[in-house]
């Protein structure tokens, strides 16, 4: 269980299993405030999208970068 | 013969000379390896005798990385390497790329989903920095006298490990004459085993993997590499208990001289191709402040070396009242509390000695998870 322990200005202090973690208050879900109980879920769908975009970018960069073989002279 | 500096005073003299030393290019034939003190993270700057520069990792995102580089006289980076995309290694890489010309950007080709990684790669693309995916077998000519070989990862990446990002860390071997430096990122035991299978050679200096975590630096690996010097880039009082006690014991068993940024500050290793010299407490010069060396012993050594370099006639006056006196400042906290205080705060006085934790700088306290207490509002100007 994750509880919003308090909000200190722009910082939200979350309590997770007794330990506290600070995050930007702006990152809290809409409507969350002191005492709110949050859920930690695995978002495989979004993760897949982000990974796919990252891989596409890597391919673009590799296509234009120096050749991987041979000697790179600095 | 004693030398007096009536206008600056000894601390001022030391600060100015340290600034000059940092900004100086390597002397003829000297290769410099700076382990920049970024707290709990990595940032390593290599400079060839000709002035070529390679940056391996770039701090935690809480570091004035650009200031650290500029304070060392760096105006461009020939090769920037992210060993792997964890935030304690790439935290300030985007800032470096956006602030300094970078010749080539290299990483391990394993994407991450974090905002740090995404923002960094967007910058690589936007800025048109040539990108290179590291692959074992690549050879990099680093000026006329030094070379860097990529030892890891291979084309087929490791999968299913405790941390695939760590396991596929870029591993680089820098050679300069008889000297060798092995930079292993956060590579763990699975990677060490594969490097041994591939025939890793001995190497004089080991940048210890993963801030000295017990997941790395196994006995067999150390037996193969046989380093005489190990450097650990690690934050003071970090939450992860790095470096691990077992790792330190293994280093001791293998007779390795260990140097750590948490206790010695920024480190510099100087190679002339035959011998190695390790300096600690290397001052940090940024646009805003100059931090003198961390220990009186280091101050004394640096002062002597610098005074000699400046063609002075001998070491500075050791009888100066301020010399060797612990500087005021710094911060304290209870290990049971989230906040840190000025040492003279009335609430600081109430901290039980067994729980007392000290930090030299505001940044150290913050990096270790503390926030400034409202009662005394500590600020960075009170850094030691």
Coordinates of C-alpha atoms in Angstrom, one line a residue, chain B residues 20-374:
Chain B
X20 CA 45.3 26.2 -12.0
X21 CA 46.3 22.6 -11.7
X22 CA 42.9 21.4 -12.7
X23 CA 42.8 23.6 -15.8
X24 CA 46.2 22.6 -16.9
X25 CA 46.4 20.2 -19.8
X26 CA 48.2 17.0 -19.2
X27 CA 52.0 17.4 -19.2
X28 CA 53.9 16.0 -22.1
X29 CA 53.4 12.2 -22.2
X30 CA 51.0 12.2 -19.3
X31 CA 47.5 10.6 -19.5
X32 CA 45.0 11.7 -16.8
X33 CA 42.1 9.7 -15.5
X34 CA 39.8 11.7 -13.2
X35 CA 37.2 9.9 -11.1
X36 CA 35.0 12.8 -10.6
X37 CA 33.2 12.9 -7.2
X38 CA 29.5 12.7 -8.1
X39 CA 28.3 11.0 -4.9
X40 CA 26.5 7.7 -5.5
X41 CA 27.2 7.4 -9.3
X42 CA 30.0 7.4 -11.9
X43 CA 31.7 10.0 -14.0
X44 CA 35.2 9.4 -15.3
X45 CA 37.1 11.8 -17.5
X46 CA 40.1 10.5 -19.6
X47 CA 42.5 12.9 -21.1
X48 CA 45.2 11.9 -23.5
X49 CA 48.6 13.5 -23.6
X50 CA 47.5 15.4 -26.7
X51 CA 44.4 16.7 -25.0
X52 CA 41.8 14.3 -26.4
X53 CA 39.0 13.6 -24.0
X54 CA 36.7 10.7 -23.3
X55 CA 33.9 10.9 -20.7
X56 CA 32.7 7.6 -19.3
X57 CA 29.3 8.2 -17.6
X58 CA 28.0 11.5 -16.4
X59 CA 26.8 11.6 -12.8
X60 CA 23.5 11.4 -11.1
X61 CA 21.5 14.3 -12.4
X62 CA 22.3 16.1 -9.1
X63 CA 25.8 17.0 -10.2
X64 CA 27.1 20.2 -11.9
X65 CA 28.7 17.9 -14.5
X66 CA 29.3 20.7 -17.0
X67 CA 30.9 22.8 -14.3
X68 CA 33.1 19.8 -13.3
X69 CA 34.3 19.4 -16.9
X70 CA 34.8 23.1 -17.6
X71 CA 36.6 23.5 -14.3
X72 CA 39.1 21.0 -15.7
X73 CA 39.6 23.0 -18.8
X74 CA 37.3 20.9 -21.0
X75 CA 35.7 22.7 -23.9
X76 CA 34.7 19.6 -25.9
X77 CA 34.4 15.8 -25.5
X78 CA 35.7 13.6 -28.3
X79 CA 33.8 10.5 -27.1
X80 CA 31.1 10.3 -24.5
X81 CA 30.2 6.8 -23.3
X82 CA 27.2 5.8 -21.2
X83 CA 28.1 2.4 -19.8
X84 CA 24.4 1.6 -19.3
X85 CA 21.3 3.7 -18.9
X86 CA 20.7 3.8 -15.1
X87 CA 20.2 7.3 -13.7
X88 CA 23.3 7.2 -11.6
X89 CA 25.4 6.9 -14.7
X90 CA 23.5 9.0 -17.3
X91 CA 21.9 11.6 -15.0
X92 CA 23.8 14.6 -16.4
X93 CA 24.7 13.2 -19.8
X94 CA 22.0 15.2 -21.6
X95 CA 23.2 18.4 -20.0
X96 CA 26.8 17.6 -21.2
X97 CA 25.6 17.0 -24.7
X98 CA 23.6 20.2 -24.7
X99 CA 26.4 22.2 -23.3
X100 CA 29.6 20.9 -24.9
X101 CA 30.4 19.7 -28.4
X102 CA 30.6 15.9 -28.4
X103 CA 32.3 14.0 -31.2
X104 CA 30.7 10.6 -30.8
X105 CA 28.2 9.3 -28.3
X106 CA 28.4 5.6 -27.4
X107 CA 26.1 3.4 -25.3
X108 CA 25.4 -0.3 -24.9
X109 CA 22.5 -0.3 -27.3
X110 CA 20.1 -1.6 -24.6
X111 CA 17.2 0.9 -24.3
X112 CA 15.6 1.9 -21.0
X113 CA 12.1 3.2 -20.4
X114 CA 13.1 6.0 -18.0
X115 CA 12.7 9.7 -18.7
X116 CA 16.4 10.2 -18.1
X117 CA 17.2 7.8 -20.9
X118 CA 14.5 9.1 -23.3
X119 CA 15.5 12.7 -22.9
X120 CA 19.1 11.8 -23.4
X121 CA 18.5 9.9 -26.6
X122 CA 16.2 12.6 -27.9
X123 CA 19.1 15.1 -27.4
X124 CA 21.5 12.8 -29.2
X125 CA 19.1 12.7 -32.2
X126 CA 18.2 16.4 -32.1
X127 CA 21.8 17.6 -31.8
X128 CA 23.0 15.2 -34.6
X129 CA 25.7 13.7 -32.4
X130 CA 27.1 10.6 -34.2
X131 CA 25.9 7.5 -32.3
X132 CA 27.8 4.3 -31.9
X133 CA 26.6 1.1 -30.3
X134 CA 29.4 -0.5 -28.3
X135 CA 30.4 -4.0 -29.3
X136 CA 33.2 -6.1 -28.1
X137 CA 36.1 -5.9 -30.6
X138 CA 35.9 -2.3 -31.4
X139 CA 39.1 -0.4 -31.2
X140 CA 39.4 3.3 -30.5
X141 CA 42.7 5.2 -31.1
X142 CA 42.9 7.7 -28.2
X143 CA 45.5 10.2 -29.4
X144 CA 48.9 9.0 -30.5
X145 CA 49.9 7.0 -27.4
X146 CA 46.8 5.5 -26.0
X147 CA 44.0 3.2 -27.2
X148 CA 40.7 2.0 -25.9
X149 CA 39.3 -1.5 -26.6
X150 CA 35.6 -2.3 -26.2
X151 CA 35.4 -5.7 -24.3
X152 CA 31.7 -5.8 -23.7
X153 CA 28.8 -6.2 -24.6
X154 CA 28.8 -8.6 -27.5
X155 CA 26.3 -8.4 -30.3
X156 CA 24.1 -10.8 -28.5
X157 CA 23.2 -9.2 -25.3
X158 CA 22.9 -11.0 -21.9
X159 CA 19.3 -11.7 -20.9
X160 CA 17.6 -12.9 -17.8
X161 CA 20.2 -11.7 -15.3
X162 CA 19.6 -9.9 -12.0
X163 CA 19.9 -6.6 -14.0
X164 CA 20.2 -6.9 -17.8
X165 CA 21.1 -3.2 -18.0
X166 CA 24.1 -3.7 -15.6
X167 CA 25.0 -7.0 -17.2
X168 CA 25.4 -5.3 -20.6
X169 CA 27.5 -2.4 -19.3
X170 CA 30.0 -1.2 -21.7
X171 CA 33.4 -2.4 -20.6
X172 CA 36.4 -0.5 -21.8
X173 CA 40.1 -1.3 -21.5
X174 CA 42.4 1.8 -21.9
X175 CA 46.1 1.2 -22.5
X176 CA 48.8 3.7 -22.3
X177 CA 52.3 2.3 -22.6
X178 CA 52.7 -0.3 -19.8
X179 CA 49.7 0.9 -18.0
X180 CA 46.1 -0.4 -18.3
X181 CA 42.8 0.8 -17.0
X182 CA 39.7 -1.3 -16.9
X183 CA 36.3 0.5 -16.8
X184 CA 33.5 -2.0 -16.1
X185 CA 30.5 0.2 -15.5
X186 CA 28.1 -1.8 -13.3
X187 CA 28.9 -5.2 -14.8
X188 CA 28.0 -8.0 -12.4
X189 CA 29.2 -11.6 -12.0
X190 CA 27.6 -13.0 -15.1
X191 CA 29.5 -10.5 -17.2
X192 CA 32.8 -11.1 -15.3
X193 CA 32.5 -14.8 -16.0
X194 CA 32.0 -14.1 -19.7
X195 CA 34.9 -11.7 -19.8
X196 CA 37.1 -14.4 -18.3
X197 CA 35.9 -16.9 -20.9
X198 CA 36.8 -14.4 -23.6
X199 CA 40.3 -14.2 -22.1
X200 CA 40.5 -11.0 -20.2
X201 CA 44.1 -9.9 -19.5
X202 CA 45.7 -8.4 -16.5
X203 CA 45.3 -4.7 -15.9
X204 CA 46.9 -2.3 -13.5
X205 CA 43.8 -0.2 -12.5
X206 CA 40.3 -1.4 -12.0
X207 CA 37.4 0.9 -11.8
X208 CA 35.4 -1.3 -9.5
X209 CA 32.0 -2.3 -10.8
X210 CA 28.7 -1.0 -9.4
X211 CA 30.2 1.2 -6.7
X212 CA 31.7 -1.8 -4.9
X213 CA 28.5 -3.8 -4.7
X214 CA 28.9 -7.4 -3.6
X215 CA 27.3 -8.5 -6.9
X216 CA 30.6 -7.8 -8.7
X217 CA 34.4 -8.0 -8.4
X218 CA 34.4 -11.8 -7.7
X219 CA 37.6 -13.6 -6.6
X220 CA 38.2 -15.3 -10.0
X221 CA 37.8 -12.0 -11.8
X222 CA 40.2 -10.3 -9.5
X223 CA 42.6 -13.3 -10.0
X224 CA 42.5 -12.8 -13.7
X225 CA 42.8 -9.0 -13.8
X226 CA 45.2 -8.7 -10.9
X227 CA 44.8 -5.0 -10.5
X228 CA 47.3 -3.2 -8.2
X229 CA 45.0 -0.2 -7.8
X230 CA 41.2 -0.1 -7.5
X231 CA 39.0 2.9 -7.6
X232 CA 35.4 3.0 -6.2
X233 CA 33.1 5.8 -7.1
X234 CA 30.6 5.8 -4.3
X235 CA 28.5 8.3 -2.2
X236 CA 29.1 8.7 1.5
X237 CA 26.5 7.0 3.7
X238 CA 24.6 5.8 0.7
X239 CA 21.4 3.7 1.2
X240 CA 22.7 0.7 -0.6
X241 CA 25.6 -0.1 1.7
X242 CA 28.1 0.3 -1.1
X243 CA 30.9 -0.6 -1.2
X244 CA 30.0 -4.1 0.2
X245 CA 32.1 -5.4 3.0
X246 CA 32.8 -8.6 1.2
X247 CA 34.0 -6.7 -1.9
X248 CA 36.4 -4.8 0.3
X249 CA 37.6 -8.0 1.9
X250 CA 38.2 -9.5 -1.5
X251 CA 40.2 -6.5 -2.6
X252 CA 42.3 -6.8 0.6
X253 CA 42.9 -10.5 0.0
X254 CA 44.1 -9.8 -3.5
X255 CA 46.4 -7.0 -2.3
X256 CA 44.7 -4.3 -4.2
X257 CA 45.2 -0.7 -3.0
X258 CA 41.6 0.7 -2.8
X259 CA 40.8 4.4 -3.4
X260 CA 37.3 5.7 -2.8
X261 CA 35.5 8.9 -3.7
X262 CA 33.3 8.9 -0.6
X263 CA 36.3 9.2 1.7
X264 CA 39.0 10.7 -0.5
X265 CA 36.9 13.0 -2.8
X266 CA 37.7 13.2 -6.5
X267 CA 40.6 11.0 -7.6
X268 CA 43.1 11.6 -10.3
X269 CA 45.4 8.9 -11.7
X270 CA 48.3 10.1 -13.7
X271 CA 50.0 7.7 -16.2
X272 CA 53.3 8.4 -17.9
X273 CA 53.1 5.1 -19.7
X274 CA 55.3 3.3 -17.2
X275 CA 54.3 4.5 -13.7
X276 CA 51.1 5.5 -12.1
X277 CA 50.4 8.2 -9.5
X278 CA 47.1 8.5 -7.6
X279 CA 46.1 11.9 -6.2
X280 CA 43.0 12.3 -4.0
X281 CA 40.9 15.2 -2.8
X282 CA 41.2 16.8 -6.2
X283 CA 39.6 20.2 -5.9
X284 CA 36.5 20.9 -7.9
X285 CA 36.3 24.2 -9.7
X286 CA 33.0 25.3 -10.9
X287 CA 31.7 28.6 -12.0
X288 CA 30.4 29.3 -8.6
X289 CA 32.8 28.0 -6.0
X290 CA 36.1 26.3 -5.3
X291 CA 36.2 23.4 -3.0
X292 CA 39.6 22.9 -1.4
X293 CA 41.1 19.4 -1.1
X294 CA 39.4 17.1 1.4
X295 CA 42.2 16.3 3.7
X296 CA 45.1 18.2 5.4
X297 CA 47.5 15.5 4.2
X298 CA 46.3 16.0 0.6
X299 CA 46.5 19.7 0.9
X300 CA 50.0 19.4 2.1
X301 CA 51.1 17.2 -0.7
X302 CA 49.3 19.2 -3.4
X303 CA 50.6 22.4 -1.9
X304 CA 54.1 21.1 -2.1
X305 CA 53.8 19.8 -5.6
X306 CA 52.1 22.9 -6.8
X307 CA 54.6 25.2 -5.1
X308 CA 57.4 23.2 -6.8
X309 CA 55.6 23.3 -10.1
X310 CA 55.3 27.1 -9.8
X311 CA 59.1 27.2 -9.3
X312 CA 58.7 28.3 -5.7
X313 CA 61.5 27.5 -3.4
X314 CA 59.9 25.0 -1.1
X315 CA 56.7 23.9 0.6
X316 CA 54.3 26.5 2.0
X317 CA 54.5 27.6 5.6
X318 CA 53.3 24.8 7.7
X319 CA 53.2 27.0 10.8
X320 CA 50.3 29.0 9.4
X321 CA 47.6 28.9 12.0
X322 CA 44.9 28.0 9.5
X323 CA 46.9 25.1 8.0
X324 CA 45.5 21.7 8.8
X325 CA 42.8 23.0 11.0
X326 CA 39.5 21.3 10.1
X327 CA 37.3 23.9 8.3
X328 CA 34.0 24.9 9.7
X329 CA 30.8 24.1 8.0
X330 CA 29.2 20.9 6.8
X331 CA 26.0 19.4 8.0
X332 CA 24.7 16.8 10.4
X333 CA 21.7 14.6 10.6
X334 CA 20.3 11.7 12.6
X335 CA 20.4 8.5 10.7
X336 CA 16.8 8.0 11.9
X337 CA 15.6 11.3 10.4
X338 CA 14.9 12.6 6.9
X339 CA 16.2 16.1 7.5
X340 CA 19.7 17.6 8.0
X341 CA 20.8 20.6 10.0
X342 CA 23.6 23.1 10.4
X343 CA 25.9 21.8 13.1
X344 CA 25.1 24.7 15.4
X345 CA 21.3 24.3 15.1
X346 CA 19.8 23.6 18.5
X347 CA 18.0 20.5 17.1
X348 CA 21.3 19.2 15.8
X349 CA 22.7 19.4 19.3
X350 CA 20.0 17.0 20.4
X351 CA 21.0 14.2 18.0
X352 CA 22.3 11.2 19.8
X353 CA 26.0 10.5 19.0
X354 CA 25.2 6.9 17.9
X355 CA 22.8 8.2 15.3
X356 CA 24.9 11.2 14.2
X357 CA 25.7 11.3 10.5
X358 CA 27.9 14.1 9.0
X359 CA 28.0 15.4 5.5
X360 CA 30.6 17.8 4.1
X361 CA 28.4 19.3 1.5
X362 CA 24.7 20.1 1.0
X363 CA 24.8 17.9 -2.1
X364 CA 26.1 14.9 -0.1
X365 CA 23.2 15.2 2.3
X366 CA 20.6 15.5 -0.5
X367 CA 22.1 12.7 -2.5
X368 CA 21.8 10.5 0.6
X369 CA 18.1 11.1 0.8
X370 CA 18.1 13.9 3.4
X371 CA 16.3 17.3 3.0
X372 CA 17.1 20.6 4.7
X373 CA 15.4 21.1 8.0
X374 CA 13.1 24.1 8.3

